[in-house]
Tab-separated table of C-alpha atoms in Angstrom:
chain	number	residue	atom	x	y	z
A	1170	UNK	CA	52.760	70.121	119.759
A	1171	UNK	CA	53.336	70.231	116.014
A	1172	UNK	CA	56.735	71.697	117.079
A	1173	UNK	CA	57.878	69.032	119.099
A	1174	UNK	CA	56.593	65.982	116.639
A	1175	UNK	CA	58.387	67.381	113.525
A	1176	UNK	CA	61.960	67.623	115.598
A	1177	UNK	CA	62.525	64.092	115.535
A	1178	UNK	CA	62.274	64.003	111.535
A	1179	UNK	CA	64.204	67.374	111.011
A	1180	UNK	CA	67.192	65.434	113.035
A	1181	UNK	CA	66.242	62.306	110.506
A	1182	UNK	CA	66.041	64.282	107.478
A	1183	UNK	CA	69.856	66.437	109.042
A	1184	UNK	CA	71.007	62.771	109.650
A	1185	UNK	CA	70.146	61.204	106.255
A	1186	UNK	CA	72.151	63.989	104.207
A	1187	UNK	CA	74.718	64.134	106.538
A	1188	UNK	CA	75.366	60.869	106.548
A	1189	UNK	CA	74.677	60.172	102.452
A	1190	UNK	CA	77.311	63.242	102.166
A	1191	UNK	CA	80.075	61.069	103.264
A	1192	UNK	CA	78.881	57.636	101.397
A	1193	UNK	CA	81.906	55.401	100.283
A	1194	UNK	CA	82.541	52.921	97.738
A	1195	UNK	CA	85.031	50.770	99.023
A	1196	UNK	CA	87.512	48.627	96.676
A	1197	UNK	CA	89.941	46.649	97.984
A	1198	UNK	CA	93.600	45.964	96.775
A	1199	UNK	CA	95.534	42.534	97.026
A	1200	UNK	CA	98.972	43.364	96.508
A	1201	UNK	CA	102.317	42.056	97.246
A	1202	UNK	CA	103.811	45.055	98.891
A	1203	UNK	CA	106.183	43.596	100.753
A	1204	UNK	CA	108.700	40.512	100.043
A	1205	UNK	CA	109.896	39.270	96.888
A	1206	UNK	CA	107.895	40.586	94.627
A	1207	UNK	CA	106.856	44.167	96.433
A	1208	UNK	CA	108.728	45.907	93.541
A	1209	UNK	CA	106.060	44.431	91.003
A	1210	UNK	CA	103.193	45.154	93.433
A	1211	UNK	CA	104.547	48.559	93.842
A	1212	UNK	CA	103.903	49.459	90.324
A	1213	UNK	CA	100.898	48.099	89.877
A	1214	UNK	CA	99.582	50.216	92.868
A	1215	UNK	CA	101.224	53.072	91.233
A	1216	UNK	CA	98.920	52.264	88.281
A	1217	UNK	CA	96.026	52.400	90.363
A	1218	UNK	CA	96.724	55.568	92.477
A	1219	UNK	CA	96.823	57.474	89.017
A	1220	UNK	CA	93.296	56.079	88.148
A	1221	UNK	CA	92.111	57.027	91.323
A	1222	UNK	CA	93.267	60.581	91.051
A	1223	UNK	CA	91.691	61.011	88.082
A	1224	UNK	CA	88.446	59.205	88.681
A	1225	UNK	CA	87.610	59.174	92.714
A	1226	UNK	CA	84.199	58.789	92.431
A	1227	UNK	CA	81.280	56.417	91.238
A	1228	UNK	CA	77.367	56.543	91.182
A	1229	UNK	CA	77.911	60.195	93.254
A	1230	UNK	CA	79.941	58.210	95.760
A	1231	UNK	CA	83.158	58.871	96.857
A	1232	UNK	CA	85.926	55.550	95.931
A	1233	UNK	CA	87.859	54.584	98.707
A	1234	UNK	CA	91.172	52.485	98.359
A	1235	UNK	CA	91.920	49.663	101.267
A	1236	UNK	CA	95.469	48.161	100.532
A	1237	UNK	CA	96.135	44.661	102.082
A	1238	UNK	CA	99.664	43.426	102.070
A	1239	UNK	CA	100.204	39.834	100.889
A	1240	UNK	CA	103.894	39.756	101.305
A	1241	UNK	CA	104.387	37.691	98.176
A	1242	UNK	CA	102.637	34.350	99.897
A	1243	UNK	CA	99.711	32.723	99.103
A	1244	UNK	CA	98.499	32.080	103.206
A	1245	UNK	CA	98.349	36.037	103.305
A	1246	UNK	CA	97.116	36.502	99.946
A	1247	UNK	CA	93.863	34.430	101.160
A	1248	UNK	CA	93.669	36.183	104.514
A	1249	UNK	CA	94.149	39.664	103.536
A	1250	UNK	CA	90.975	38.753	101.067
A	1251	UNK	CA	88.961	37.492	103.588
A	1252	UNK	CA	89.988	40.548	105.771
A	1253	UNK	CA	89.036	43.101	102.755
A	1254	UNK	CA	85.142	41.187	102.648
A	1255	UNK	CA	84.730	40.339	106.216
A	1256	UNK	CA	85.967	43.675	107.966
A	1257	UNK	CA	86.868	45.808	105.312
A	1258	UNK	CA	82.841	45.462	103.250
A	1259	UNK	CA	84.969	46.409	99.633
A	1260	UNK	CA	82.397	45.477	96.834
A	1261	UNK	CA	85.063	44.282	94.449
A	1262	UNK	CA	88.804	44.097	94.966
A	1263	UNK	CA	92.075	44.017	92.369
A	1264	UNK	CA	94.834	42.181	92.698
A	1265	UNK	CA	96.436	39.641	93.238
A	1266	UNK	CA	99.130	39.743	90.695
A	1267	UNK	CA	101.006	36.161	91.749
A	1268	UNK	CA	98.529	33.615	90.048
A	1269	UNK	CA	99.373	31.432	93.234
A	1270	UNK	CA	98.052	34.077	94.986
A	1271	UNK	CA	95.099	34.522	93.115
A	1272	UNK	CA	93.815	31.160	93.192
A	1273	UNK	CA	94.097	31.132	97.053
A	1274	UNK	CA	92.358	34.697	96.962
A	1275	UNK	CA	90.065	33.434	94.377
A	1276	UNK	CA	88.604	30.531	96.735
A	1277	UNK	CA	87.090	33.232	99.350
A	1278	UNK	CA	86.151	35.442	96.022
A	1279	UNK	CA	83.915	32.312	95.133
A	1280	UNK	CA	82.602	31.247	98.543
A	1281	UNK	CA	81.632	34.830	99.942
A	1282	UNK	CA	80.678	36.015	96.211
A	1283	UNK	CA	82.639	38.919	96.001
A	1284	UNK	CA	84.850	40.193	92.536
A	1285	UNK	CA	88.767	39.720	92.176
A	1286	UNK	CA	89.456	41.368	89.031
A	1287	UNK	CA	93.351	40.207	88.553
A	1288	UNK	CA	95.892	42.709	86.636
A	1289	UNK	CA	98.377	40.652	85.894
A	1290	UNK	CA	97.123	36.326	86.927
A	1291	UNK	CA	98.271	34.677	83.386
A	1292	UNK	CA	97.609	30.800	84.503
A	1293	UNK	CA	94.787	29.793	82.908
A	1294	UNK	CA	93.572	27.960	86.365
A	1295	UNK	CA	93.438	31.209	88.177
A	1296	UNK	CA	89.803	31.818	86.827
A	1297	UNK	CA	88.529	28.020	85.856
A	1298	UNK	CA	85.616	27.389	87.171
A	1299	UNK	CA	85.215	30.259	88.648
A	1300	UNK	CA	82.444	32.894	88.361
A	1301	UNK	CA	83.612	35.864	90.566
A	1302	UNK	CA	87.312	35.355	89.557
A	1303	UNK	CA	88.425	37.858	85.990
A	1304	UNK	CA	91.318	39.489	84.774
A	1305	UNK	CA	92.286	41.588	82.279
A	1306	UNK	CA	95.849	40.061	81.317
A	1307	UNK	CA	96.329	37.221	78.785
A	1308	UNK	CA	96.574	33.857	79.508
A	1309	UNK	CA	99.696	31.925	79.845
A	1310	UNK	CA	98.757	29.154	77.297
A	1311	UNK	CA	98.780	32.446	74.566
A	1312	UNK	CA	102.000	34.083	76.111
A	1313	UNK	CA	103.791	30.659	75.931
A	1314	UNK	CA	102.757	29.993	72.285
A	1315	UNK	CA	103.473	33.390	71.177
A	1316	UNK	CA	106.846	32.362	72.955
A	1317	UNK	CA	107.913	29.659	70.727
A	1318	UNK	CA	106.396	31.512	67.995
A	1319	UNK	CA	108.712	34.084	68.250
A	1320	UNK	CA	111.549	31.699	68.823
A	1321	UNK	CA	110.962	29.534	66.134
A	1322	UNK	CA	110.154	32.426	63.543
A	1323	UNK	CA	111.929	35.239	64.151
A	1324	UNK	CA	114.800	33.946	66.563
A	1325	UNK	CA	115.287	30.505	64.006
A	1326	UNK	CA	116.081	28.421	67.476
A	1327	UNK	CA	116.159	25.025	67.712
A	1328	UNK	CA	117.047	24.084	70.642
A	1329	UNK	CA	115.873	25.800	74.136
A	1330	UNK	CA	116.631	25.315	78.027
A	1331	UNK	CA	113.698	25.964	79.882
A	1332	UNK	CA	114.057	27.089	83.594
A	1333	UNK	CA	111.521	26.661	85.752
A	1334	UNK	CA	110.211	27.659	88.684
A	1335	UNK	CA	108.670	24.999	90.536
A	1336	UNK	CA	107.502	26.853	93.469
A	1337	UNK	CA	105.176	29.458	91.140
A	1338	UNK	CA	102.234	28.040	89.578
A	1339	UNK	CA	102.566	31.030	86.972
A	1340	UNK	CA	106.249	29.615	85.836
A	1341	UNK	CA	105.198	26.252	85.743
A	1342	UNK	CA	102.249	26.929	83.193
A	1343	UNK	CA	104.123	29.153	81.293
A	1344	UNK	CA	106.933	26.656	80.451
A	1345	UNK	CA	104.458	23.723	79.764
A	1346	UNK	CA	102.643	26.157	76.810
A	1347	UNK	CA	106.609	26.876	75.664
A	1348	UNK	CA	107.360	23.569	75.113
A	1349	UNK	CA	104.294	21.864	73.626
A	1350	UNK	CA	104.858	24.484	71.175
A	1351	UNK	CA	108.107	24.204	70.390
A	1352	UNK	CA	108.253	20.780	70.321
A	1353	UNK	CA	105.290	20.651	67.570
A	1354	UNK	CA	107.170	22.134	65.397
A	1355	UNK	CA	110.575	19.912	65.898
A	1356	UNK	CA	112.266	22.208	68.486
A	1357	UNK	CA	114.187	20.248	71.208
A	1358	UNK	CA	113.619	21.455	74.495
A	1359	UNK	CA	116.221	20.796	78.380
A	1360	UNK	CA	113.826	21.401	80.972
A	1361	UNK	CA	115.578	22.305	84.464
A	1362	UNK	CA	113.846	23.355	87.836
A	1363	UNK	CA	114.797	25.908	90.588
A	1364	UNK	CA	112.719	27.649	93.001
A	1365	UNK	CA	112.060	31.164	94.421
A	1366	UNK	CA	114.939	32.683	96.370
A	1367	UNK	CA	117.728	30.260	95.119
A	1368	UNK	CA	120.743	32.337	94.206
A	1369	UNK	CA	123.273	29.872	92.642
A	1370	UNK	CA	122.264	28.253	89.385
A	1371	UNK	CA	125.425	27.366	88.341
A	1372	UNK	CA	124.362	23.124	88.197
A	1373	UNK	CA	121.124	24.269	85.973
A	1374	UNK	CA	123.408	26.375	83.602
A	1375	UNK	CA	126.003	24.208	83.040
A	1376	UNK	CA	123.292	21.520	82.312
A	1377	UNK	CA	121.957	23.737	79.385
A	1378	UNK	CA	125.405	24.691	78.014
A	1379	UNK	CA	126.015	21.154	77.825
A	1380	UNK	CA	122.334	20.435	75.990
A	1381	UNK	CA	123.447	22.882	72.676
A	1382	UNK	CA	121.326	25.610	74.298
A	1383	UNK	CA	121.178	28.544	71.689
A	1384	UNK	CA	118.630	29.852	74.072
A	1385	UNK	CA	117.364	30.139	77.804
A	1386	UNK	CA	113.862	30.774	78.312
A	1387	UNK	CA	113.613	31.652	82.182
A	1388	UNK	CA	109.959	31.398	83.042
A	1389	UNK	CA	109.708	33.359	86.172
A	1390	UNK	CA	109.932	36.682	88.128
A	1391	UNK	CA	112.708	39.310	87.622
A	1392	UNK	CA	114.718	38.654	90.560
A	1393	UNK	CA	115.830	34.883	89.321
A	1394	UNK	CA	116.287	36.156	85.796
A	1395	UNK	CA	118.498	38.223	86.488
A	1396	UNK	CA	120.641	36.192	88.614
A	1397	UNK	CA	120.447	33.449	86.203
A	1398	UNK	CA	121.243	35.531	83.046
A	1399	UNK	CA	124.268	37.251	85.043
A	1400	UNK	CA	125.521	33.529	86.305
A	1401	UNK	CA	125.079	31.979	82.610
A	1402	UNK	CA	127.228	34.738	81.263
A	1403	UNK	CA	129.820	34.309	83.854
A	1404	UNK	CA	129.791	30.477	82.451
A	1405	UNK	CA	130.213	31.855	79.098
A	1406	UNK	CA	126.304	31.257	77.522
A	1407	UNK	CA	126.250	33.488	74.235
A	1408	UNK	CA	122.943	32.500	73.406
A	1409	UNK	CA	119.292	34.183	73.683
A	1410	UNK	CA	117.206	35.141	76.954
A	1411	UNK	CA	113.909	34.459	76.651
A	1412	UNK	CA	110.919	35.292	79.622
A	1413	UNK	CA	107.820	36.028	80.211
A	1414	UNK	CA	105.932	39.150	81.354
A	1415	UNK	CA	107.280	38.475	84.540
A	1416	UNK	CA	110.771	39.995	83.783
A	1417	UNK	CA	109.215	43.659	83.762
A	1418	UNK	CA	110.313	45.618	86.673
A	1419	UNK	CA	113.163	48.091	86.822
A	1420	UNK	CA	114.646	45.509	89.353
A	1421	UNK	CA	115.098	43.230	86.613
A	1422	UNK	CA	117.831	45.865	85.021
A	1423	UNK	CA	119.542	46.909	88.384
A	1424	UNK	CA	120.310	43.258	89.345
A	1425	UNK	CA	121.141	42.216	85.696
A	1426	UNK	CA	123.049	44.842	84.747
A	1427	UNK	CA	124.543	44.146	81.076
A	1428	UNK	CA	123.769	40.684	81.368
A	1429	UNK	CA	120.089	40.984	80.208
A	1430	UNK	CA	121.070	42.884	77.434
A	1431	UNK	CA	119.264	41.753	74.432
A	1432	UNK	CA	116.749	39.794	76.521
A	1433	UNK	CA	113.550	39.412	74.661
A	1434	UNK	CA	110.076	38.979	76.962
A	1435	UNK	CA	106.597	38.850	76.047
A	1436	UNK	CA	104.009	41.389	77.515
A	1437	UNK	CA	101.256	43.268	77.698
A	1438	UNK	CA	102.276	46.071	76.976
A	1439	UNK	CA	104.361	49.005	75.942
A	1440	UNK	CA	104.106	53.376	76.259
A	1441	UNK	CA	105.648	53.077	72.882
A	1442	UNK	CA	102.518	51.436	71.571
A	1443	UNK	CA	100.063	53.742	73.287
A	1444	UNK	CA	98.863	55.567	70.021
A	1445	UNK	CA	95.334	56.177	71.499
A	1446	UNK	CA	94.513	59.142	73.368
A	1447	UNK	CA	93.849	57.636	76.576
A	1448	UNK	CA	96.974	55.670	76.093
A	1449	UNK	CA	99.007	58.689	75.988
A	1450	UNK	CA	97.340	60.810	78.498
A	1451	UNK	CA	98.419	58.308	80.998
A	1452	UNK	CA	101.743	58.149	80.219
A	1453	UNK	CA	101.837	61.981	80.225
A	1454	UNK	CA	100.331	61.445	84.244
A	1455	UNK	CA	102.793	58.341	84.715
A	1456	UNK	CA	105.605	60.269	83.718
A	1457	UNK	CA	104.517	63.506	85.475
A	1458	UNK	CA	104.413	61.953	88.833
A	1459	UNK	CA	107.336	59.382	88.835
A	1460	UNK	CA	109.604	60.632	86.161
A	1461	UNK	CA	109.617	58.025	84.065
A	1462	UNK	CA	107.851	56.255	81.463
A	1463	UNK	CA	104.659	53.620	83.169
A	1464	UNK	CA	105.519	50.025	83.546
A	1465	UNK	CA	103.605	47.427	82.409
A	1466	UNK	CA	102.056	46.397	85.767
A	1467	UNK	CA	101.037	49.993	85.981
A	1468	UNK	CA	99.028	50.268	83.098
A	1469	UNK	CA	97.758	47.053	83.987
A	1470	UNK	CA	96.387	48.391	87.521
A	1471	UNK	CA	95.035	51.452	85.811
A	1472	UNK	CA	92.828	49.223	83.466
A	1473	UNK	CA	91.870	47.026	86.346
A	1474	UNK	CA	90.536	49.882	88.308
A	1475	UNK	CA	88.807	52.006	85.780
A	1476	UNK	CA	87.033	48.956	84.165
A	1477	UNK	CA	85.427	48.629	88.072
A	1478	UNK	CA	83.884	52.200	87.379
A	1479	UNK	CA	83.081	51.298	84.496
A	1480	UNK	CA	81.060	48.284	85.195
A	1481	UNK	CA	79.828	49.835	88.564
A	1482	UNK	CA	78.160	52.485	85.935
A	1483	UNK	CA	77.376	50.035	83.359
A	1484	UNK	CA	75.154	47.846	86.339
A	1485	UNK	CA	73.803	51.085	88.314
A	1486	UNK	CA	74.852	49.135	91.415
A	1487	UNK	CA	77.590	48.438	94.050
A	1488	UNK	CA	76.210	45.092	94.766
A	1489	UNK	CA	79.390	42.705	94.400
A	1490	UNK	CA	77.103	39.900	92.577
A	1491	UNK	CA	76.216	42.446	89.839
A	1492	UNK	CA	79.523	43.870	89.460
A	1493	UNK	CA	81.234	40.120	89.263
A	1494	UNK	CA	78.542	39.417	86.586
A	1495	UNK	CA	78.946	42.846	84.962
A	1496	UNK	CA	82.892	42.604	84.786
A	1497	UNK	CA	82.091	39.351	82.416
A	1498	UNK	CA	80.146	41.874	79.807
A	1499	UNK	CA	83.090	43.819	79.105
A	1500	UNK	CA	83.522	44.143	75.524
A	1501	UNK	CA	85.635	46.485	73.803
A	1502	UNK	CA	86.910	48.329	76.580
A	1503	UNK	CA	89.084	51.139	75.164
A	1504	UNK	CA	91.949	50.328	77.862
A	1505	UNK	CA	95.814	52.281	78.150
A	1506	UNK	CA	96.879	48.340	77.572
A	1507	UNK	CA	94.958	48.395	74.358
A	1508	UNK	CA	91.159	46.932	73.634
A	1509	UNK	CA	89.975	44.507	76.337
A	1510	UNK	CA	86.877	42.236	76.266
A	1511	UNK	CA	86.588	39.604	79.057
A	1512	UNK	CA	84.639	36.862	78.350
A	1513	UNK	CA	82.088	34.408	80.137
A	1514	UNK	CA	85.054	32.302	81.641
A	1515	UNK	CA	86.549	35.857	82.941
A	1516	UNK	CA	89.654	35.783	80.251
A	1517	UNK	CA	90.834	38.153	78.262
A	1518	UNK	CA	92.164	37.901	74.592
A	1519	UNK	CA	94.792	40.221	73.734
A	1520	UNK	CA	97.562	41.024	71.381
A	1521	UNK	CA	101.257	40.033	72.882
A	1522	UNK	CA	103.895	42.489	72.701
A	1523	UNK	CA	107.684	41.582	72.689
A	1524	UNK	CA	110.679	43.729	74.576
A	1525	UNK	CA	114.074	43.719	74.514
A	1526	UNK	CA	116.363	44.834	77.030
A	1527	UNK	CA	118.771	47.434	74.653
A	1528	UNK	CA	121.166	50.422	76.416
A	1529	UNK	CA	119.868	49.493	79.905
A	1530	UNK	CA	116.252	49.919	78.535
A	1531	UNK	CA	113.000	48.062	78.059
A	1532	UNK	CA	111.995	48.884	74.182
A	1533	UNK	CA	109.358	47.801	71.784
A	1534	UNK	CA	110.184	44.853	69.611
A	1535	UNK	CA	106.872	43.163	67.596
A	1536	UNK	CA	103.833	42.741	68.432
A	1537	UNK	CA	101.917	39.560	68.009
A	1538	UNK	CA	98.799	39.104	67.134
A	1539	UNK	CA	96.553	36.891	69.034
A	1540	UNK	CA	94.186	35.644	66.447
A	1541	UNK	CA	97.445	34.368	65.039
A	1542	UNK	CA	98.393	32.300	67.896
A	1543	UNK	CA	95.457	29.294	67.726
């Protein structure tokens, strides 16, 4: 009799471990895989693979990656998010990288309380108001003033065409911080619009060779750049390039070619200025795996990732509300991208490094202080 009660809590008990044994943490990445911009997602998934291979587990739990695809649009940036919490159950999820695509992720973040940590959102709107919404990139209102900063102080410009992309709420923020910058301190400024997937900008660039233009700031993604830098030189522009942290993919150099030599951008960051040891550990890993040195977006994936761990350690808990909290008591993260502390509003402060496209390469220019940027 004893026999036969205690089977049904020996196959319990058998049950229980078995089943505790193969316990998952699931994260979910938003990522633009495919479309436009799958070259940018691409890296930043490369970014995250490498944290995952070094760090695959949490709590005793085993961390299990679910991609979603976004295809570079904002309808299936919001569905593959809702997808990742309804049918997926991730407790937290990176991405997206578009801030477009962020603030339609961001909505279901809010409404279904569940974390977005974004790599690489800069628009300042992708987190306002939010309280489940974070990143761990700088904003674009800091990246545009460093921007003109750099323009005005080290470049001596004057006078700047500013193309914009009106289709990418990224571009569009980014140009406005440019030019109430520039203008503050006397610069005169030829605003122009295009929009994602246009190929001839011959009517723009003529427009800003006509204005004076000793410089073309071209606030969008790498694909336009470099169409728009190869067309102005075909018009005969000598002046600067100027861009955001949106001009870093490899793409950017195989469409441009020598005509985004000596562009300068503003990013996040660079394997030259990893002098930390966890800086240059990954680039050892980065370079072991894919031959070549880590993008940006890369590093930026890594951090994402590992500050999830992080706070999933920090909080003792995989509930989503506690990590979304948790993610906002990040301070003085010790990051590949450098210190990051994310604060209240889910932002992050950080020091602005400038490229320049020499000999076919992305290299290390300046770096930029924020605390000298207010």
């Amino acid at each position: 009799m004893l026999g036969i009660t205690l089977k049904p809590l020996l196959f319990t008990l058998i049950f229980l471990i078995y089943t505790s044994s193969f316990a998952v943490v699931r994260i979910g990445v938003l990522l633009p895989l495919t479309g436009p911009l799958a070259a940018a997602g691409d890296l930043v998934k490369r970014g995250i693979e490498i944290a995952h291979n070094e760090k695959g587990s949490v709590l005793g739990e085993k961390v299990e990656l679910v991609y979603m695809d976004t295809r570079s649009e904002k309808t299936e940036a919001a569905n593959g998010m809702a997808r990742l919490i309804d049918r997926e159950k991730v407790v937290a999820v990176i991405g997206e990288i578009m801030s477009g695509n962020s603030m339609a992720a961001g909505e279901l973040a809010e409404s279904k309380k569940v974390p977005l940590l974004s790599p690489a959102s800069t628009n300042p709107l992708v987190t306002q108001g939010k309280k489940f919404v974070s990143r761990v990139c700088f904003v674009d209102p800091v990246q545009g003033t460093a921007l003109a900063e750099f323009a005005l102080k080290n470049l001596k410009l004057t006078k700047v065409a500013v193309f914009t992309d009106i289709e990418q709420d990224y571009s569009v923020g980014l140009s406005n911080y440019f030019i109430e910058r520039f203008k503050k301190y006397g610069g005169k400024v030829l605003q122009v619009q295009y929009k994602t997937g246009d190929i001839d900008f011959s009517a723009q660039i003529t427009q800003a060779i006509s204005f004076g233009s000793e410089a073309i700031l071209i606030a969008g993604y790498y694909n336009e750049i470099a169409l728009i830098a190869y067309q102005a030189r075909a018009l005969g522009f000598k002046g600067y390039f100027l861009a955001g942290d949106g001009a870093n993919a490899p793409e950017l150099l195989k469409i441009g070619g020598k005509a985004v030599e000596g562009l300068y951008f503003s990013d996040h960051y660079h394997p030259h200025a990893a002098i930390s040891s966890l800086g240059k550990k990954f680039v050892e890993l980065y370079e072991k795996k894919y031959g070549e040195k880590p993008s940006t977006l890369s590093a930026l994936g890594y951090d994402a990732y590992m500050i999830i761990l992080k706070v999933i350690e920090n909080v003792k808990s995989t509930n989503p509300e506690k990590v979304a909290l948790g993610i906002r008591n990040i301070k003085n993260y010790n990051g590949v991208t450098g210190s990051i502390t994310i604060d209240n509003m889910g932002n992050t402060t950080k020091d602005i490094v400038i490229l320049v496209v020499k000999n076919n390469a992305m290299n290390f220019f300046t770096k930029i202080p924020a605390c000298s940027l207010k």
